[in-house]
Structure formats: structure tokens, C-alpha cells
Coordinates of C-alpha atoms in Angstrom, one line a residue:
X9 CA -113.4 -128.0 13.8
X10 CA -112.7 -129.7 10.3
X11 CA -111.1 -132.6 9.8
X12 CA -109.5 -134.1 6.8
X13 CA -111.0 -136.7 4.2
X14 CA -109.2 -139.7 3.6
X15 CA -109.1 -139.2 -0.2
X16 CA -108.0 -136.0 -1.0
X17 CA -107.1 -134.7 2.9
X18 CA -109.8 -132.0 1.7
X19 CA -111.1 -130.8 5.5
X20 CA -114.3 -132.3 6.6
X21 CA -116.7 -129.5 6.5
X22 CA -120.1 -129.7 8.2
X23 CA -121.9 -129.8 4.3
X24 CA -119.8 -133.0 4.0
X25 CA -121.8 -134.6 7.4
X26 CA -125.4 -133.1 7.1
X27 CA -125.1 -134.7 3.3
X28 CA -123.7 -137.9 4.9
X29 CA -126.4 -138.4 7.9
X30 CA -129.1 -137.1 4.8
X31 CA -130.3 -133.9 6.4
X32 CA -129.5 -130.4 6.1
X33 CA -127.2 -128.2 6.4
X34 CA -129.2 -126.3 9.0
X35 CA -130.1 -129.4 10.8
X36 CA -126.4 -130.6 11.0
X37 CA -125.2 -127.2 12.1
X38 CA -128.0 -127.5 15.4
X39 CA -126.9 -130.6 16.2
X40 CA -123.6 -129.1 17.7
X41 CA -124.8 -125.5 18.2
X42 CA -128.9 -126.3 19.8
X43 CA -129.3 -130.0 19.9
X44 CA -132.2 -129.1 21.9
X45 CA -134.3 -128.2 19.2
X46 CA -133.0 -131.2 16.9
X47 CA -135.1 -134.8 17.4
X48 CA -132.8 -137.3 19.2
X49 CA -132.6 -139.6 16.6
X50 CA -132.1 -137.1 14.0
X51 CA -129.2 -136.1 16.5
X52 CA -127.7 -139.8 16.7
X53 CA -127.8 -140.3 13.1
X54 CA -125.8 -136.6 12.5
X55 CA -123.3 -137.6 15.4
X56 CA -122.2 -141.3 13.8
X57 CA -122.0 -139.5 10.5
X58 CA -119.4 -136.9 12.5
X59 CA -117.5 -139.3 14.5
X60 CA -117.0 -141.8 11.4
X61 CA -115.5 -139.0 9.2
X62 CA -113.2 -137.5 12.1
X63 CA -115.5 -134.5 12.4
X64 CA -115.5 -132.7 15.9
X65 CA -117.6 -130.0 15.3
X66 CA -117.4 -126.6 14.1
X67 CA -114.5 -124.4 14.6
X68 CA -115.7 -122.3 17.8
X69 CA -113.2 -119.4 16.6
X70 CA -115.2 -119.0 13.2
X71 CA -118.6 -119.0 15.1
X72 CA -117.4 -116.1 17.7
X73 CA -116.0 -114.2 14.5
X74 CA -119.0 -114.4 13.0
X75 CA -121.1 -113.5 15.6
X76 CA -118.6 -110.3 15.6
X77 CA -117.7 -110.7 19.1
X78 CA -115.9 -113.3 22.0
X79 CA -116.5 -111.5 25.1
X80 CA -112.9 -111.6 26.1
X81 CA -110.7 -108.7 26.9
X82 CA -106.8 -108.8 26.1
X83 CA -104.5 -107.5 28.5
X84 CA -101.3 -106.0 27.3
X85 CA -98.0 -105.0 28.0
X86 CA -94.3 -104.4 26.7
X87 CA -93.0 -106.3 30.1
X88 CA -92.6 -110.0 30.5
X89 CA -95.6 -112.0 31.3
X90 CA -94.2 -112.4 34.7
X91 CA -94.7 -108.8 35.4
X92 CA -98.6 -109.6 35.7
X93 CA -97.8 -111.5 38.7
X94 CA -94.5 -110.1 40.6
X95 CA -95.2 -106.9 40.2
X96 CA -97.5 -105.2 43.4
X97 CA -99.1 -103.0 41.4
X98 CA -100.2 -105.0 38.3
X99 CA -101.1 -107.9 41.0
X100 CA -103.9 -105.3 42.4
X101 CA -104.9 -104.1 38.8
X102 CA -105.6 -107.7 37.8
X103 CA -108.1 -108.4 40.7
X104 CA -110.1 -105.6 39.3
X105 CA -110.0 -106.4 35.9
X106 CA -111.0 -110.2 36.7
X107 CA -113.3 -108.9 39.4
X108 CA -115.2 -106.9 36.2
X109 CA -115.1 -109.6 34.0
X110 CA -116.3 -112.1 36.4
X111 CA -119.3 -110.3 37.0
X112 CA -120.0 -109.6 33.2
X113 CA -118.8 -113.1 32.3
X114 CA -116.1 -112.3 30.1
X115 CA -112.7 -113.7 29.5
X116 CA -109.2 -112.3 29.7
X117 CA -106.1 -113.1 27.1
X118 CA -102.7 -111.7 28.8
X119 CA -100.9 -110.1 25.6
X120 CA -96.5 -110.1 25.9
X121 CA -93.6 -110.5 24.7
X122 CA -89.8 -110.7 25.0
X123 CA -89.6 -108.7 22.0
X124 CA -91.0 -106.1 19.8
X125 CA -91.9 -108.2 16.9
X126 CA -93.8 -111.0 19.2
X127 CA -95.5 -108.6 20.9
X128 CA -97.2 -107.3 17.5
X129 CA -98.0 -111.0 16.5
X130 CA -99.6 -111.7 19.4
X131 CA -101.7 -108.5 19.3
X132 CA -102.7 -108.9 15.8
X133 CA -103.5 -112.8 16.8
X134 CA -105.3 -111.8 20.0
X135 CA -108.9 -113.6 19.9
X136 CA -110.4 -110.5 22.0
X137 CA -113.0 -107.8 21.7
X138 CA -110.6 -105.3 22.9
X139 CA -107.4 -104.4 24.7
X140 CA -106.3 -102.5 28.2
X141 CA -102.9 -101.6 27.5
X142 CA -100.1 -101.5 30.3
X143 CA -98.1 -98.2 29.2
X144 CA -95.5 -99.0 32.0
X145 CA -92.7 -99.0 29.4
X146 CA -93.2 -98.6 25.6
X147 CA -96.5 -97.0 25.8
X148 CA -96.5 -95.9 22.3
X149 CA -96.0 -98.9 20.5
X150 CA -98.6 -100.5 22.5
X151 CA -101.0 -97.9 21.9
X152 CA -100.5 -98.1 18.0
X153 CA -100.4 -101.9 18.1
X154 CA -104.0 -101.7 19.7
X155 CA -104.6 -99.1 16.9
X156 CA -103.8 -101.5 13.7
X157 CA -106.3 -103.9 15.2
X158 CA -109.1 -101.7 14.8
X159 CA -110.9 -102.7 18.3
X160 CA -111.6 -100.6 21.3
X161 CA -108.9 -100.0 23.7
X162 CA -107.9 -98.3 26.8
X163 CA -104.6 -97.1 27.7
X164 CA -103.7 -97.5 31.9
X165 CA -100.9 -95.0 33.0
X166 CA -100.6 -93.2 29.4
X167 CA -97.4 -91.3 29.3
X168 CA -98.9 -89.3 26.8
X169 CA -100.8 -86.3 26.2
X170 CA -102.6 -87.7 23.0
X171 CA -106.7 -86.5 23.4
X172 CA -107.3 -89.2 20.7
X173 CA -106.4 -92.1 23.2
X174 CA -109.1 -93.3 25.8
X175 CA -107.2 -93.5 29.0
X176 CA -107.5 -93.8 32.6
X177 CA -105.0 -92.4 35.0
X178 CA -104.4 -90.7 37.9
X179 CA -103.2 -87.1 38.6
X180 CA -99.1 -87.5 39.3
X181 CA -98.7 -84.2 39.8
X182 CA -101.2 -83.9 42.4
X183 CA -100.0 -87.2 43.9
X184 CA -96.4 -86.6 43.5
X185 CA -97.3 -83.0 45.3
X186 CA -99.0 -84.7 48.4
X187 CA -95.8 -87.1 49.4
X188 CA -93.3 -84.1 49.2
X189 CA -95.4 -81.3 51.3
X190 CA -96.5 -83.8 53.7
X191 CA -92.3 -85.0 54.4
X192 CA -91.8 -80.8 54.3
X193 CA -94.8 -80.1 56.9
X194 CA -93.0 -82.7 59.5
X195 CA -89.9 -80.3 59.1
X196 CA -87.2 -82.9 56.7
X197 CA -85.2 -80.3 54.3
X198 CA -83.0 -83.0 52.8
X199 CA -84.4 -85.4 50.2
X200 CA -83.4 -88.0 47.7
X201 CA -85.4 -89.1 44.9
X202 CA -86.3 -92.6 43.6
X203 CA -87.5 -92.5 40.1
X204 CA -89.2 -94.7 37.7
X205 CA -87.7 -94.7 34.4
X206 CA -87.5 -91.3 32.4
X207 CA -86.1 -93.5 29.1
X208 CA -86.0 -97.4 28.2
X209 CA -82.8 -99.4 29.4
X210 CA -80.7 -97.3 31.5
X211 CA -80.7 -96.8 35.3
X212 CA -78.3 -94.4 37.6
X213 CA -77.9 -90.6 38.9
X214 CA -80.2 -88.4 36.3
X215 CA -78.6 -85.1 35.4
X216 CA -81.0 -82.0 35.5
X217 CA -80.5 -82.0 31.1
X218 CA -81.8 -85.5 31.4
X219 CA -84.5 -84.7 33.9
X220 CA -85.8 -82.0 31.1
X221 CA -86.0 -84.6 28.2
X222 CA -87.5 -87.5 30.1
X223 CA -89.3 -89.5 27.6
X224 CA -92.1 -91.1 30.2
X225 CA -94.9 -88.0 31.1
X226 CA -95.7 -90.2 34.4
X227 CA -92.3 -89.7 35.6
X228 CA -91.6 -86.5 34.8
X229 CA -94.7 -85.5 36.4
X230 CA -93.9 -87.2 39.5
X231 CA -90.9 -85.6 39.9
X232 CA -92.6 -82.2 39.1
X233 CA -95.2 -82.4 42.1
X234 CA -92.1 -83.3 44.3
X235 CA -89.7 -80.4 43.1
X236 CA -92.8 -78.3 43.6
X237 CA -93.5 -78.5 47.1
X238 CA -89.6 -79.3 47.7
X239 CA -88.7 -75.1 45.9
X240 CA -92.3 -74.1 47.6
X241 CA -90.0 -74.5 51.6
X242 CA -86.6 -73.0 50.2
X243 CA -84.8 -76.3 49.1
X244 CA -82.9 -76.2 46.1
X245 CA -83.7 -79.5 43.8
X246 CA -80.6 -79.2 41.6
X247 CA -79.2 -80.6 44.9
X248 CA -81.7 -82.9 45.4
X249 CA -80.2 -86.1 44.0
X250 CA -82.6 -88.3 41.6
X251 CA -81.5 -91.7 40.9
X252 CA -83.7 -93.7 37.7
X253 CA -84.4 -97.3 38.7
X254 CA -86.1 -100.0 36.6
X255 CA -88.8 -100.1 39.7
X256 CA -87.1 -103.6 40.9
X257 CA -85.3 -104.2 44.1
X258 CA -81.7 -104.1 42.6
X259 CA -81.6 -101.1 41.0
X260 CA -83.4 -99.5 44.0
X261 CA -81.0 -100.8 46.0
X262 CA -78.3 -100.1 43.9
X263 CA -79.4 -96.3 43.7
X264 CA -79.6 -96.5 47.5
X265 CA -75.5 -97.3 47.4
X266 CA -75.0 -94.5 45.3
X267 CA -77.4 -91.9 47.2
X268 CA -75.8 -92.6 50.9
X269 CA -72.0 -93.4 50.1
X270 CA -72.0 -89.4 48.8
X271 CA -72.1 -86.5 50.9
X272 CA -74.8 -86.0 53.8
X273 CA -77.4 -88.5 53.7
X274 CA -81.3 -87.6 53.3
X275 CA -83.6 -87.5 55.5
X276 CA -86.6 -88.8 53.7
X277 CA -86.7 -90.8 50.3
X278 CA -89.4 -89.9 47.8
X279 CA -90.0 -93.4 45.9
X280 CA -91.7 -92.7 43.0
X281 CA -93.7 -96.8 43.5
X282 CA -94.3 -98.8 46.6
X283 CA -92.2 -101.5 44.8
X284 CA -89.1 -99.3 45.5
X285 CA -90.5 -98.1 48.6
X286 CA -90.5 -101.4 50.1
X287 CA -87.1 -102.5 48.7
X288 CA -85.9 -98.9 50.7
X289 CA -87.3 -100.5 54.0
X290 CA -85.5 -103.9 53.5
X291 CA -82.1 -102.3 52.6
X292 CA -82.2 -99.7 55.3
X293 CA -83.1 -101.8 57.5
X294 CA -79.8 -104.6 57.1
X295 CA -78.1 -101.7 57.4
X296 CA -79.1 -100.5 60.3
X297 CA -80.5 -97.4 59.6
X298 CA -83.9 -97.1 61.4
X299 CA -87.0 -95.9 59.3
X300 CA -88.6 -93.5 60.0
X301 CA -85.7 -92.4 63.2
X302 CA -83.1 -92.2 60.4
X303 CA -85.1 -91.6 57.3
X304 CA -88.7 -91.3 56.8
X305 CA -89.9 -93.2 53.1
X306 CA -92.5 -92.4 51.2
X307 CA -94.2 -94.3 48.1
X308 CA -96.7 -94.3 45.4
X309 CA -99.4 -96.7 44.6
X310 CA -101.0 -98.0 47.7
X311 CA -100.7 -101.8 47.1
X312 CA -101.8 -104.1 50.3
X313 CA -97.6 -104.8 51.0
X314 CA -97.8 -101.3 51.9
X315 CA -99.9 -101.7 54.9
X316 CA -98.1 -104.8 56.3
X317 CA -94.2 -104.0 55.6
X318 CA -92.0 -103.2 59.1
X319 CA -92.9 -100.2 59.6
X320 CA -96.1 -99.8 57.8
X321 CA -95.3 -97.3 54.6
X322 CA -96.8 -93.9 54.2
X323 CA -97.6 -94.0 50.9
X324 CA -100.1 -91.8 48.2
X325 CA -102.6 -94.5 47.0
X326 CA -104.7 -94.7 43.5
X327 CA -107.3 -96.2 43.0
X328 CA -105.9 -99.4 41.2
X329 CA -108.3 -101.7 41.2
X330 CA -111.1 -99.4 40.2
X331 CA -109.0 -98.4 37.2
X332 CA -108.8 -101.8 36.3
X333 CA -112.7 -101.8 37.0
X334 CA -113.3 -99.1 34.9
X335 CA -111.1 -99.9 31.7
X336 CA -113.2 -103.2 31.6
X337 CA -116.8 -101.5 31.2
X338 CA -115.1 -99.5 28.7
X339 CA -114.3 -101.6 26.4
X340 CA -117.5 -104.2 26.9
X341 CA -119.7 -100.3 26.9
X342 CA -118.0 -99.1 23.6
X343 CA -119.9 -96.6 22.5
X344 CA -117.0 -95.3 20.3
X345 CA -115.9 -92.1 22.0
X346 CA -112.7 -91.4 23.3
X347 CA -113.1 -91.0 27.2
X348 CA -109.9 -90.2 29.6
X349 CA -110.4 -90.2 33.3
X350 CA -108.2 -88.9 35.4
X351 CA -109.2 -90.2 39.2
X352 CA -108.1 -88.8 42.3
X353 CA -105.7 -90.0 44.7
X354 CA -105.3 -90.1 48.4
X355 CA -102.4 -89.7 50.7
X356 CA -102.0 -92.6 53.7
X357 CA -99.9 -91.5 56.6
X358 CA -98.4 -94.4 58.4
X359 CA -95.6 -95.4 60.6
X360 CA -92.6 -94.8 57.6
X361 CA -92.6 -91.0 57.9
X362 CA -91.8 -88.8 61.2
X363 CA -90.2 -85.6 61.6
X364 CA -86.1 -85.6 61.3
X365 CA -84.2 -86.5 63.9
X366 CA -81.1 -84.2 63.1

């Protein structure tokens, strides 16, 4: 790293010591980069010359750039950093990301911002080889951040249909289509819907024009699988009431207000994330509404809460970790095609579903 001359404050570059200490350039520079190869005296005599001009070594930045890679992987999304760790989801997506990088030896940046124009700073400033991008909310501007950079990356969750993005996602419509005709099979005919968000900013009771237009592919196709299996049994989903959350427990519970203070309550709650499934169990439950007697709950993702909430929740799991897994080797295996993987998903049955009681 380059310090500054007394004189002039011109930096102190590593010509300025090996010229100092009388040896050369190369000889200075494997004093700090393989000092094992350099003869211990020569090594002393470079060392006093550094630590009398302020010198601490080379810039370790420059080196990596030069060497045209820093074995580190940025992480990105258009959420808080916080989301990385309160969210159940992104919590499970991490362990396999660090899990691959561990194993490879690589490191990780977390890339986010409060705003639009951080966010692209911090991307353009990101000290990485390449980026997996969160498209939770504002996929598209995340993907064509990554773009400008001009390094690999891998979308997670894409809600997009663009074949020039490598992505790695899961089938919703398949997924989506599991939860609903397993609720129909154990005889439930009246359904509500909790959705992520089809647009940015807004939450509330989605009209069936607004259902159309949704902006985010993942929900829409969510709520596709379930309106398929739900019109496959006779039920008619202009009915069915689908309220948009921003996958938090205060709009889910807020959308639970609005679902059971009008007109007969369901029977089983789709929950488009085991975030809102489990904030369905915790607000049913103060109000005394027994799950799955009362109302059987289903979610999406799979996350270990899933498995220890009261009841257990029947949920349709991804694989999350092993996209997490998989997004690493991509970018550390560039090869420079564009690969999307779409993996399967599995549906748990546990305690939080049972046939209707009325």
C-alpha cells in the first residue's frame, strides 16, 4: 500500500524502496510477495528501507486485479442487508453458498442498499469475481447492474423469462400445483390465498385485473399452479380471495384480518412462503382457531422453522441450499455460457393440513 513522501506527499511506491535498500525492483517486490526465495539479509535491509519511508507494502487490491481474479463471490440483493439474516429462506441459501465457498476457499461480499443509486455503487465497487443475485424484489435492475460489470453472474428466483440470463430456479407452477391438489385430495373447497408481491410497494386484497398484470413471474406462477388444481375440483377462483403481502409477519397478519372478518372463513390458507406460513400459525393460534381442526396451512420453501413450528407445517420444499450450492460453481466454473436450471421440488405433508372439519 503506498504511502506518502515527506517532500512532495508524492506516494511511496515500491521503486522508491528497492532504489532505497539498493536492490531491485524485482527483489523489493519478493520481499513482501515470496520472501522465501529472497536472502534474509537482503530481506532486513528492504524491510528498514519500507518501515523508514512509511511503506506497508503493496496494495493487495492492485495485485488481485492484476492477477485478473480475487476468488470472492458477491452476493446481491435490492432488500436491506438484514434480509440476509432474518429472512428463513435467505438464512438457508447462505449456508450453501458459504458451504461452496468454503470448500473452494473463496470469499463472499454481501452487495445492498437502502436505495437504488447505492445499490449500483456498491456493485460497480464490488471487489468480486462474480455476482449471485437475489431477484426477490427488483430483479431487473439487479440483473442489469450485474450486466454493466461485465463479470459472470447468476440470477436466484428470476422473475423473468429472459434466455440470455443464467439462472437457477425452481418450477412454481409445479410447486404451486402440489400444495393446492394435495388441500383438494383431503376434501377443503374453500381457500384463501397468501401472496408474495405481484408489484413493488403495495400490499392488500388483489383484484383479478391486477392478478393479470402482476409484474413478478414467481408470483404469478404460484398463483397459477394453485388456481389450476383449485378450477381442476369445481371451485371458482374469482371467489377465491388473494391478499399481496410483503412476505413479513404484519402484512400476513394484516391480510389475515382482512381474509376472516369477510364472509365465510377458508378452510385452508395457501401461503405462497413458509415465512407467511408460519406467521398464519402464530396468529391463528392467539386467536383460537385450531390448525389444522379449523384451517389446514400450507407453505412454500421448506426452511428448517418449518419442521419445528406448533403444528409442524406441510409445506412444498426446494432445494435451497443446493441452489445456493450450484450458483457458486457457476460462477467459480465460468465457462461463458448461459445455463438456467430449473430443479425439482418436493411436497412435505405434516401435521398443518387435515381434511375440513365443516
Amino acid at each position: 500500500m503506498a504511502s506518502l513522501t515527506a517532500g512532495n506527499r508524492r506516494p511511496v511506491r515500491l521503486a522508491d524502496i528497492a532504489k532505497a535498500a539498493g536492490v531491485s525492483h524485482g527483489t523489493a517486490s519478493n520481499v513482501f510477495s515470496r520472501p522465501e526465495i529472497v536472502r534474509e539479509e537482503v530481506r532486513e535491509r528492504v524491510r528498514a528501507a519500507a518501515e523508514a519511508m512509511g511503506y506497508a507494502g503493496p496494495d493487495p487490491k492492485g495485485r488481485l486485479l492484476r492477477a485478473g481474479k480475487v476468488n470472492a463471490i458477491g452476493v446481491a440483493t435490492a432488500e436491506p442487508l438484514s434480509y440476509f439474516f432474518e429472512d428463513p429462506f435467505a438464512r438457508v441459501m447462505m449456508a450453501g453458498i458459504s458451504q461452496a465457498c468454503d470448500a473452494t476457499g473463496a470469499g463472499i461480499s454481501l452487495v445492498s442498499a437502502a436505495n437504488t443509486e447505492q445499490l449500483a455503487w456498491n456493485i460497480q465497487s464490488a471487489l468480486v469475481d462474480g455476482f449471485i443475485v437475489f431477484c426477490i424484489e427488483g430483479g431487473s435492475r439487479l440483473v442489469e447492474l450485474a450486466r454493466e460489470r461485465k463479470l459472470p453472474f447468476v440470477a436466484l428466483d428470476l422473475d423473468s423469462e429472459d434466455g440470455s440470463v443464467a439462472a437457477i430456479g425452481v418450477d412454481n407452477i409445479a410447486g404451486a400445483s402440489l400444495a393446492a391438489r394435495h388441500l383438494t385430495e383431503l376434501g377443503h373447497r374453500r381457500f384463501a390465498v397468501l401472496a408474495l408481491p405481484f408489484a413493488d410497494g403495495r400490499t392488500g386484497i388483489i383484484s383479478p385485473e391486477e392478478l393479470r398484470a402482476a409484474a413478478y413471474a414467481g408470483t404469478r406462477d404460484r398463483l397459477t399452479g394453485y388456481f389450476r388444481e383449485l378450477s381442476r375440483v369445481g371451485i371458482d377462483t374469482s371467489k377465491v380471495p388473494v391478499y399481496e403481502t410483503a412476505n413479513d409477519a404484519s402484512s400476513t397478519k394484516a391480510g389475515l384480518e382482512t381474509i376472516f372478518a369477510s364472509g365465510e372463513p377458508p378452510t385452508a390458507i395457501l401461503a405462497m412462503s413458509d415465512r407467511m406460513a408460519l406467521a398464519t400459525l402464530e396468529w391463528l393460534s392467539a386467536r383460537g382457531l385450531n390448525v389444522p381442526d379449523d384451517v389446514s396451512v400450507i407453505g412454500f420453501d421448506g426452511v428448517p422453522e418449518a419442521a419445528l413450528s406448533e403444528p409442524p407445517l406441510t409445506t412444498v420444499a426446494q432445494p435451497i441450499a443446493e441452489m445456493g450450492r450450484l450458483a457458486v460453481k457457476a460462477i467459480l466454473e465460468n465457462d461463458g455460457k448461459v445455463s438456467r436450471q430449473l430443479l425439482p421440488v418436493e411436497l412435505i405433508v405434516r401435521a398443518s393440513s387435515a381434511p375440513p372439519r365443516r
